[in-house]
Short mmCIF file of C-alpha atoms and ligand atoms in Angstrom, two decimals:
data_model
loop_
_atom_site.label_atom_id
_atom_site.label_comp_id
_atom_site.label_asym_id
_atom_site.label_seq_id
_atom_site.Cartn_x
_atom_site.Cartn_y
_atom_site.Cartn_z
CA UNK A 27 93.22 110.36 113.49
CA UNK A 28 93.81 107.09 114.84
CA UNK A 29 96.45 104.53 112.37
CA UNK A 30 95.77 101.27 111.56
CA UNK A 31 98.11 98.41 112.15
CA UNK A 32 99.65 96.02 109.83
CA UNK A 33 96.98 93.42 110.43
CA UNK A 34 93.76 95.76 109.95
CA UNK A 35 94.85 97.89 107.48
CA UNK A 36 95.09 94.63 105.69
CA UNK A 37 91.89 93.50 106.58
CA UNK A 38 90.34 96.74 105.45
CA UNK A 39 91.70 96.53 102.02
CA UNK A 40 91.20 93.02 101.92
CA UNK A 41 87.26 93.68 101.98
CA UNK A 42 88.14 96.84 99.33
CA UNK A 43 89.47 94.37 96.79
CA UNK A 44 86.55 91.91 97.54
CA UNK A 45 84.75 92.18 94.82
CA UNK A 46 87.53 93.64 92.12
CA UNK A 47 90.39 91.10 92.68
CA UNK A 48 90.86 87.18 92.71
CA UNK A 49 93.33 87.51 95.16
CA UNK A 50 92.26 90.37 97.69
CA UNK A 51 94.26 89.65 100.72
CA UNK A 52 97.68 88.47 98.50
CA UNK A 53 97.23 92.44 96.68
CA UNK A 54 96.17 94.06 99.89
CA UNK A 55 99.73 92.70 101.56
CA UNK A 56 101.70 92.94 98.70
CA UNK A 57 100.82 96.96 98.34
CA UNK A 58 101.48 97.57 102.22
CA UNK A 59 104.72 95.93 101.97
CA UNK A 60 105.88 97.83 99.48
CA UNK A 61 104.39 101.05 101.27
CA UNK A 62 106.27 100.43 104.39
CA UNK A 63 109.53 98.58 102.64
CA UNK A 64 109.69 95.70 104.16
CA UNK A 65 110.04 91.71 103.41
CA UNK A 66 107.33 89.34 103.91
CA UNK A 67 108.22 87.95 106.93
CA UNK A 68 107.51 91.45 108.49
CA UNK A 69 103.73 90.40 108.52
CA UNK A 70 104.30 87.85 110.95
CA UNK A 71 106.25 89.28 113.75
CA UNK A 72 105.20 92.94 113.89
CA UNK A 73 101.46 92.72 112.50
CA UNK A 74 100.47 94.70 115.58
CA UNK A 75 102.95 98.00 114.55
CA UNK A 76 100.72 100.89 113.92
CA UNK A 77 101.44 103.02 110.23
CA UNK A 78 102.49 106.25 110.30
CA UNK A 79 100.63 108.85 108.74
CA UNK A 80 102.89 109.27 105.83
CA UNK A 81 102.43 105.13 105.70
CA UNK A 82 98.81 105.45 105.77
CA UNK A 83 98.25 108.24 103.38
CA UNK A 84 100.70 105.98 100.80
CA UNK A 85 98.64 103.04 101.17
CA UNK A 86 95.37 104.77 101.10
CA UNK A 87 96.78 105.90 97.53
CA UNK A 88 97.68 102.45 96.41
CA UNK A 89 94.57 101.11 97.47
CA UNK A 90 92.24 103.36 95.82
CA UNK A 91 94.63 102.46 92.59
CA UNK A 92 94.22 98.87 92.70
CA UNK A 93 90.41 99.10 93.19
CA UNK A 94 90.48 100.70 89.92
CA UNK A 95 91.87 97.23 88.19
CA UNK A 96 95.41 99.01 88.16
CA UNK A 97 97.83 95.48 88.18
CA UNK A 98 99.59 95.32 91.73
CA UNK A 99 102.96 94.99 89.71
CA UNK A 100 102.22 98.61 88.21
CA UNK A 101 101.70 99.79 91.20
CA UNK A 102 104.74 98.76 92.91
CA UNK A 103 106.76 99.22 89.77
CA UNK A 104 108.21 95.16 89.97
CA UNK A 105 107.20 91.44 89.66
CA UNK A 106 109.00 88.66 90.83
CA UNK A 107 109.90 85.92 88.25
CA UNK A 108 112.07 83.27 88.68
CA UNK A 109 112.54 84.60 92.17
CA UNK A 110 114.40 87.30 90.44
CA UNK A 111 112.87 90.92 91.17
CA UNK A 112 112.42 92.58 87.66
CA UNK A 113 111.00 96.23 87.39
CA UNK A 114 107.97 96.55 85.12
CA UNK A 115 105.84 99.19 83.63
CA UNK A 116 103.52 99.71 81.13
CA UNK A 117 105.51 99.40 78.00
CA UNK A 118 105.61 95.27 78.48
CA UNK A 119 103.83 92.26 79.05
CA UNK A 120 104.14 92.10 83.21
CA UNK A 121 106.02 88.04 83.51
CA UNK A 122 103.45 85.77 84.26
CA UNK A 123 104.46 82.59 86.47
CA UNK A 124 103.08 80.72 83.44
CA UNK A 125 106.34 81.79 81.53
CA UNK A 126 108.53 79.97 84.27
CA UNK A 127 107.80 76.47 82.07
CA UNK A 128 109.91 78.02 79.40
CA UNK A 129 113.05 78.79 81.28
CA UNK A 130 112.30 75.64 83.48
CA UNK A 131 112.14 73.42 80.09
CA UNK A 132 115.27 75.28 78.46
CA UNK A 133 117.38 74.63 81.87
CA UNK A 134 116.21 70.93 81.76
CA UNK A 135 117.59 70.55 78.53
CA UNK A 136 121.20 69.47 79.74
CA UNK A 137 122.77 72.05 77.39
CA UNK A 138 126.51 72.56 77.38
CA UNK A 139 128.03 75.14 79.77
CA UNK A 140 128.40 77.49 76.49
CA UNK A 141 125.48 77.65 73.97
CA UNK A 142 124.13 80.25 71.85
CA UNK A 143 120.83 81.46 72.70
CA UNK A 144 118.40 84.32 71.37
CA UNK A 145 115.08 85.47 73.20
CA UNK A 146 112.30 86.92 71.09
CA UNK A 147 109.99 89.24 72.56
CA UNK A 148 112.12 89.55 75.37
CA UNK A 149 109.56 92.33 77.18
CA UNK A 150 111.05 92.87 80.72
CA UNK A 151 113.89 90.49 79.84
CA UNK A 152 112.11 87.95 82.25
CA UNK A 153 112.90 84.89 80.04
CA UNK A 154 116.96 85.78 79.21
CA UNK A 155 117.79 87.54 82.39
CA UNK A 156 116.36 84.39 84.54
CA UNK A 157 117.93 81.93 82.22
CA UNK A 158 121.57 84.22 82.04
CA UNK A 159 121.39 83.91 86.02
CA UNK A 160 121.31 80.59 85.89
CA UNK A 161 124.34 79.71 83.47
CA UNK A 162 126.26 82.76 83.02
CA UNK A 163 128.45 81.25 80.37
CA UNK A 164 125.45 81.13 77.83
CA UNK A 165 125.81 83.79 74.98
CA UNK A 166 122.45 85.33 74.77
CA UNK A 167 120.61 87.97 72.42
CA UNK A 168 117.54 89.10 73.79
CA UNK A 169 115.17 91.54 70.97
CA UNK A 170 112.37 93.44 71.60
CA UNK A 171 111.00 95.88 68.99
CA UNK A 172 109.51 98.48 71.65
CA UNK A 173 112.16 100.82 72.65
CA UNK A 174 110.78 101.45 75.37
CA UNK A 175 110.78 97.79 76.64
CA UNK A 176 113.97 97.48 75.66
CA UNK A 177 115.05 100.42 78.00
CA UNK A 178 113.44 98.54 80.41
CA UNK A 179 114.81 95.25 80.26
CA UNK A 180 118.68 96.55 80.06
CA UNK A 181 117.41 98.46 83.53
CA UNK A 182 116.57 94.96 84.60
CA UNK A 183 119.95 93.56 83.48
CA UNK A 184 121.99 96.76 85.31
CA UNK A 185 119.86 95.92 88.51
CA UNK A 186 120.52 92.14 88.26
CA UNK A 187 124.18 92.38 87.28
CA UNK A 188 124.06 90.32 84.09
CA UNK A 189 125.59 92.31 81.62
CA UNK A 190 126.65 89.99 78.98
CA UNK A 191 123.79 89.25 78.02
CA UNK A 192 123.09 91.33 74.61
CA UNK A 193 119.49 93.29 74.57
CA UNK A 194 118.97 94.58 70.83
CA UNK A 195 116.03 96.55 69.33
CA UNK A 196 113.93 95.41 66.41
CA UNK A 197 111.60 93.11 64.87
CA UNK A 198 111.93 89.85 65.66
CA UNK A 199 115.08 87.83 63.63
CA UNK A 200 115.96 91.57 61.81
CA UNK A 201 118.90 92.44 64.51
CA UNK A 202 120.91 89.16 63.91
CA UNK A 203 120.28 88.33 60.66
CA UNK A 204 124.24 88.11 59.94
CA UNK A 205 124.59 86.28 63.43
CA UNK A 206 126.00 83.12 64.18
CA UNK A 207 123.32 80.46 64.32
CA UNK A 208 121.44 79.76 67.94
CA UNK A 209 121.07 76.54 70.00
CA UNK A 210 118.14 77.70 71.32
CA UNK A 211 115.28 80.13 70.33
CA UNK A 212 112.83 80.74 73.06
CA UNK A 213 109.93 83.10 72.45
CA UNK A 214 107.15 84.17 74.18
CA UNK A 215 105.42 86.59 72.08
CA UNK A 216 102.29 87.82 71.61
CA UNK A 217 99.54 85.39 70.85
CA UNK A 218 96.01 86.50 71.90
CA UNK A 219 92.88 86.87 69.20
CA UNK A 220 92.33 90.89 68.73
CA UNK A 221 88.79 89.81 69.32
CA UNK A 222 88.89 87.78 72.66
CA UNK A 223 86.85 89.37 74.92
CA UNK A 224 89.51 88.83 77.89
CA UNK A 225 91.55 91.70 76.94
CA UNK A 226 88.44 93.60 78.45
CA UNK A 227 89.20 92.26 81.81
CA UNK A 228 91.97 92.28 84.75
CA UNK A 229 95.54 93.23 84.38
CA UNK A 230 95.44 92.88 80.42
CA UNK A 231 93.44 96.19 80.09
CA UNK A 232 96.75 97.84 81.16
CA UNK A 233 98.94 96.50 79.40
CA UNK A 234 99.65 97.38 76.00
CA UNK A 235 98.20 95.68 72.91
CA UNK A 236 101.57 95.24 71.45
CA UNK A 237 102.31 92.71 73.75
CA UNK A 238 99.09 90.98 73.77
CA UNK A 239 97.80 90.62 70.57
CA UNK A 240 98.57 89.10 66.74
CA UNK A 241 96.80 89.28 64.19
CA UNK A 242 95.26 85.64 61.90
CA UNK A 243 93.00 84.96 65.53
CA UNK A 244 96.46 85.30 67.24
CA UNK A 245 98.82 83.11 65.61
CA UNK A 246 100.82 85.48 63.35
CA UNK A 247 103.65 85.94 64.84
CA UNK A 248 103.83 82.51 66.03
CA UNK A 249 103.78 81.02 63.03
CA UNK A 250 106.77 84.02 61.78
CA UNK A 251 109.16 82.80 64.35
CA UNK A 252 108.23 79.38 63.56
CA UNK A 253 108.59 79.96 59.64
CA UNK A 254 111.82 81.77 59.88
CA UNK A 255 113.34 80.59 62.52
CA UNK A 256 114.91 77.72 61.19
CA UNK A 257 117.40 79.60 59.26
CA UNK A 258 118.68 81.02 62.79
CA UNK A 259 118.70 77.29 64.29
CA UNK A 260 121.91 74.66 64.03
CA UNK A 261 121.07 71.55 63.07
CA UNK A 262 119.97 69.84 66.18
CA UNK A 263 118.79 73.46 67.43
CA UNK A 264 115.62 73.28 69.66
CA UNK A 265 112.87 76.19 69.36
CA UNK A 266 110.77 76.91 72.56
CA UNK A 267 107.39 78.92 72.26
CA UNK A 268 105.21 79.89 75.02
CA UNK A 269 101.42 79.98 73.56
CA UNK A 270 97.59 80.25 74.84
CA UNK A 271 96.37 77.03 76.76
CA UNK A 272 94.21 76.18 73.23
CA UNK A 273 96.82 76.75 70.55
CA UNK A 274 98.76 73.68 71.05
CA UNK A 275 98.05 71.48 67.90
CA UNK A 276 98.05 74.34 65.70
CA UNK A 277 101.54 75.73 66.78
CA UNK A 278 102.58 71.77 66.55
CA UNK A 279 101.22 72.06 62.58
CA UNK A 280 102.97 75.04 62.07
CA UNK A 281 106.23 73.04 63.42
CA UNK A 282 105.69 69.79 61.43
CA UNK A 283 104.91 71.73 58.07
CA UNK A 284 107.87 73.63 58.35
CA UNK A 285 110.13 70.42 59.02
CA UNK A 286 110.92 70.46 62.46
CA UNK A 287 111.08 67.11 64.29
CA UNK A 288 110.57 66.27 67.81
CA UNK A 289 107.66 67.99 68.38
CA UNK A 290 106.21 68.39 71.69
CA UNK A 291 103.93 70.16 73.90
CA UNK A 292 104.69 70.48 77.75
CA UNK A 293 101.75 71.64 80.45
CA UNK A 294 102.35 74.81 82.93
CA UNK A 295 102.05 74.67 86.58
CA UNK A 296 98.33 75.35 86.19
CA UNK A 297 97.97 72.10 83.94
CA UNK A 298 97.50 74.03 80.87
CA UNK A 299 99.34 73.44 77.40
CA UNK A 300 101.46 76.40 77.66
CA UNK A 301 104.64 75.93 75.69
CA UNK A 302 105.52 73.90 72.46
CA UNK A 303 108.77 72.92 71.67
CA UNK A 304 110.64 71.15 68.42
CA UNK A 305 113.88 70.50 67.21
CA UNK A 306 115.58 71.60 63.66
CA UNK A 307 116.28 67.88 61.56
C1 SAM B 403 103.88 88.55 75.48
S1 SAM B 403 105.13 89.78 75.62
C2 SAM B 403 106.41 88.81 76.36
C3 SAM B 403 107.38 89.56 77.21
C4 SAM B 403 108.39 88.67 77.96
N1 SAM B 403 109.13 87.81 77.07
C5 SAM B 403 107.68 87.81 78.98
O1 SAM B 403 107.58 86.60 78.76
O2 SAM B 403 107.23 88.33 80.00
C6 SAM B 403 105.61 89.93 73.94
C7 SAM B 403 106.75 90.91 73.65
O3 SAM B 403 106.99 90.86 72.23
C8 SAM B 403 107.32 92.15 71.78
N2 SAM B 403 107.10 92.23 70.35
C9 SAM B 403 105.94 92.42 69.66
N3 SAM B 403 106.17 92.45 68.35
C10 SAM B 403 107.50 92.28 68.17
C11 SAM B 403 108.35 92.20 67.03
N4 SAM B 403 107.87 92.35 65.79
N5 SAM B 403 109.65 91.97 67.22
C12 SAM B 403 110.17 91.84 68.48
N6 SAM B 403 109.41 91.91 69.61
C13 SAM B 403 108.10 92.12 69.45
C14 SAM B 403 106.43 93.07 72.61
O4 SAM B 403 106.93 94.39 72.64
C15 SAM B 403 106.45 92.36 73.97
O5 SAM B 403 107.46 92.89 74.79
#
């Protein structure tokens, strides 16, 4: 049998993922590096090195997974975020880029070098563990009600050294209800209509509905965290929630009737309204 190299066995699974993926050639190198363990910058140097069998078998395998919509990040069992690597599996929400505005926004904030800060929803811990990185002398909470996600995210926070940050099990506000108050709540939770017709498409179909979906055409749980969190907030206290590119003015009601001030929606990288953020009067 005669073994591909880097380059062609690239190109074959390239034209594999034609038709399945937006991003054929990004999936097709992004599986083969993982098969053979190596960085990016591999590709460049040493696209002429042949695959060993073993190599070839593994990829074959990957391959024939991704053509069957299987997300890349499931299949290599990690996602960078933040330029962090964070395991994933099928228990969370895989971090989108998207979700990078909310950390980005909470880091702009000029916050103190010690704040109090709680994470709701935290999934893979994408959202605390990239923000903890950054200022280590933040106290943060991070709550996810799946216990399987949260076994996940405190394998994220072994593998990334941060282990003062505090990862808690339960339903939203219910695991520091006798806290002190926050500075900052940041939430990305989930937010998607039960009937939009997306969650029949791409990565979504693998991940679990728990993490997608809420009920009242998607906004229940926004408006929860909205509704209750003030009670968690000190005065001056900002809330941060991520939310789809067409929810903006409702989640901006939702703020206003409850009585938060400052109120203001802030675009993602893609130039969609992606995150809405207010302050407690
Ligand atoms: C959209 S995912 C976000 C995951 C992660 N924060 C991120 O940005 O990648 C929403 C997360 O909320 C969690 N969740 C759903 N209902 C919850 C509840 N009642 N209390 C706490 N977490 C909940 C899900 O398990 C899921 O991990």
């Amino acid at each position: 049998m005669s073994l591909p190299n880097l380059a062609q066995a690239i190109a074959w699974a390239s034209e594999r993922f034609d038709k399945s993926s937006d991003s054929p050639k990004l999936d097709a190198q992004v599986l083969l590096l993982h098969v053979i363990g190596k960085p990016r910058s591999y590709l460049y140097g040493w696209s002429d090195e042949s695959l060993t069998e073993l190599q070839y078998t593994q990829f074959k395998a990957c391959v024939a997974r991704r053509e069957k919509g299987e997300p890349v990040a499931h299949i290599t069992g990690t996602k960078e975020f933040w330029s962090l690597p964070f395991f994933v599996d099928s228990s969370t929400l895989i971090p989108r880029p998207d979700t990078e505005t909310v950390v980005e926004y909470v880091l702009g904030l000029g916050m103190p070098k010690s704040i109090r800060l709680l994470d709701l929803g935290t999934g893979t811990g994408a959202i605390a563990l990239s923000l903890a990185s950054e200022q280590p002398n933040w106290d943060i909470t991070a709550i996810d009600y799946s216990e399987d996600a949260v076994s996940l995210a405190k394998r994220n926070q072994h593998a990334l050294d941060l282990p003062h940050v505090k990862i808690l099990q339960g339903s939203w506000f219910e695991p520091v209800m006798d806290a002190p108050l926050f500075d900052v709540i940041v939430s990305n939770p989930p937010y998607i209509d039960p009937i939009d017709p997306h969650l029949s498409q791409g990565d979504v179909r693998f991940e679990p509905l728990s993490a997608l979906i809420a009920p009242e055409n998607g906004f229940a749980d926004l408006r929860h965290i909205i509704e209750n969190g003030a009670q968690y907030l000190k005065s001056g206290g900002v809330m941060v929630l991520e939310h789809g590119y067409d929810q903006a003015t409702v989640i901006q009601n939702f703020f206003a009737q409850f009585a938060y001030i400052n109120i203001l929606t802030i675009k993602d990288i893609a130039g969609c309204d992606r995150i809405t953020v207010a302050t407690k009067p």
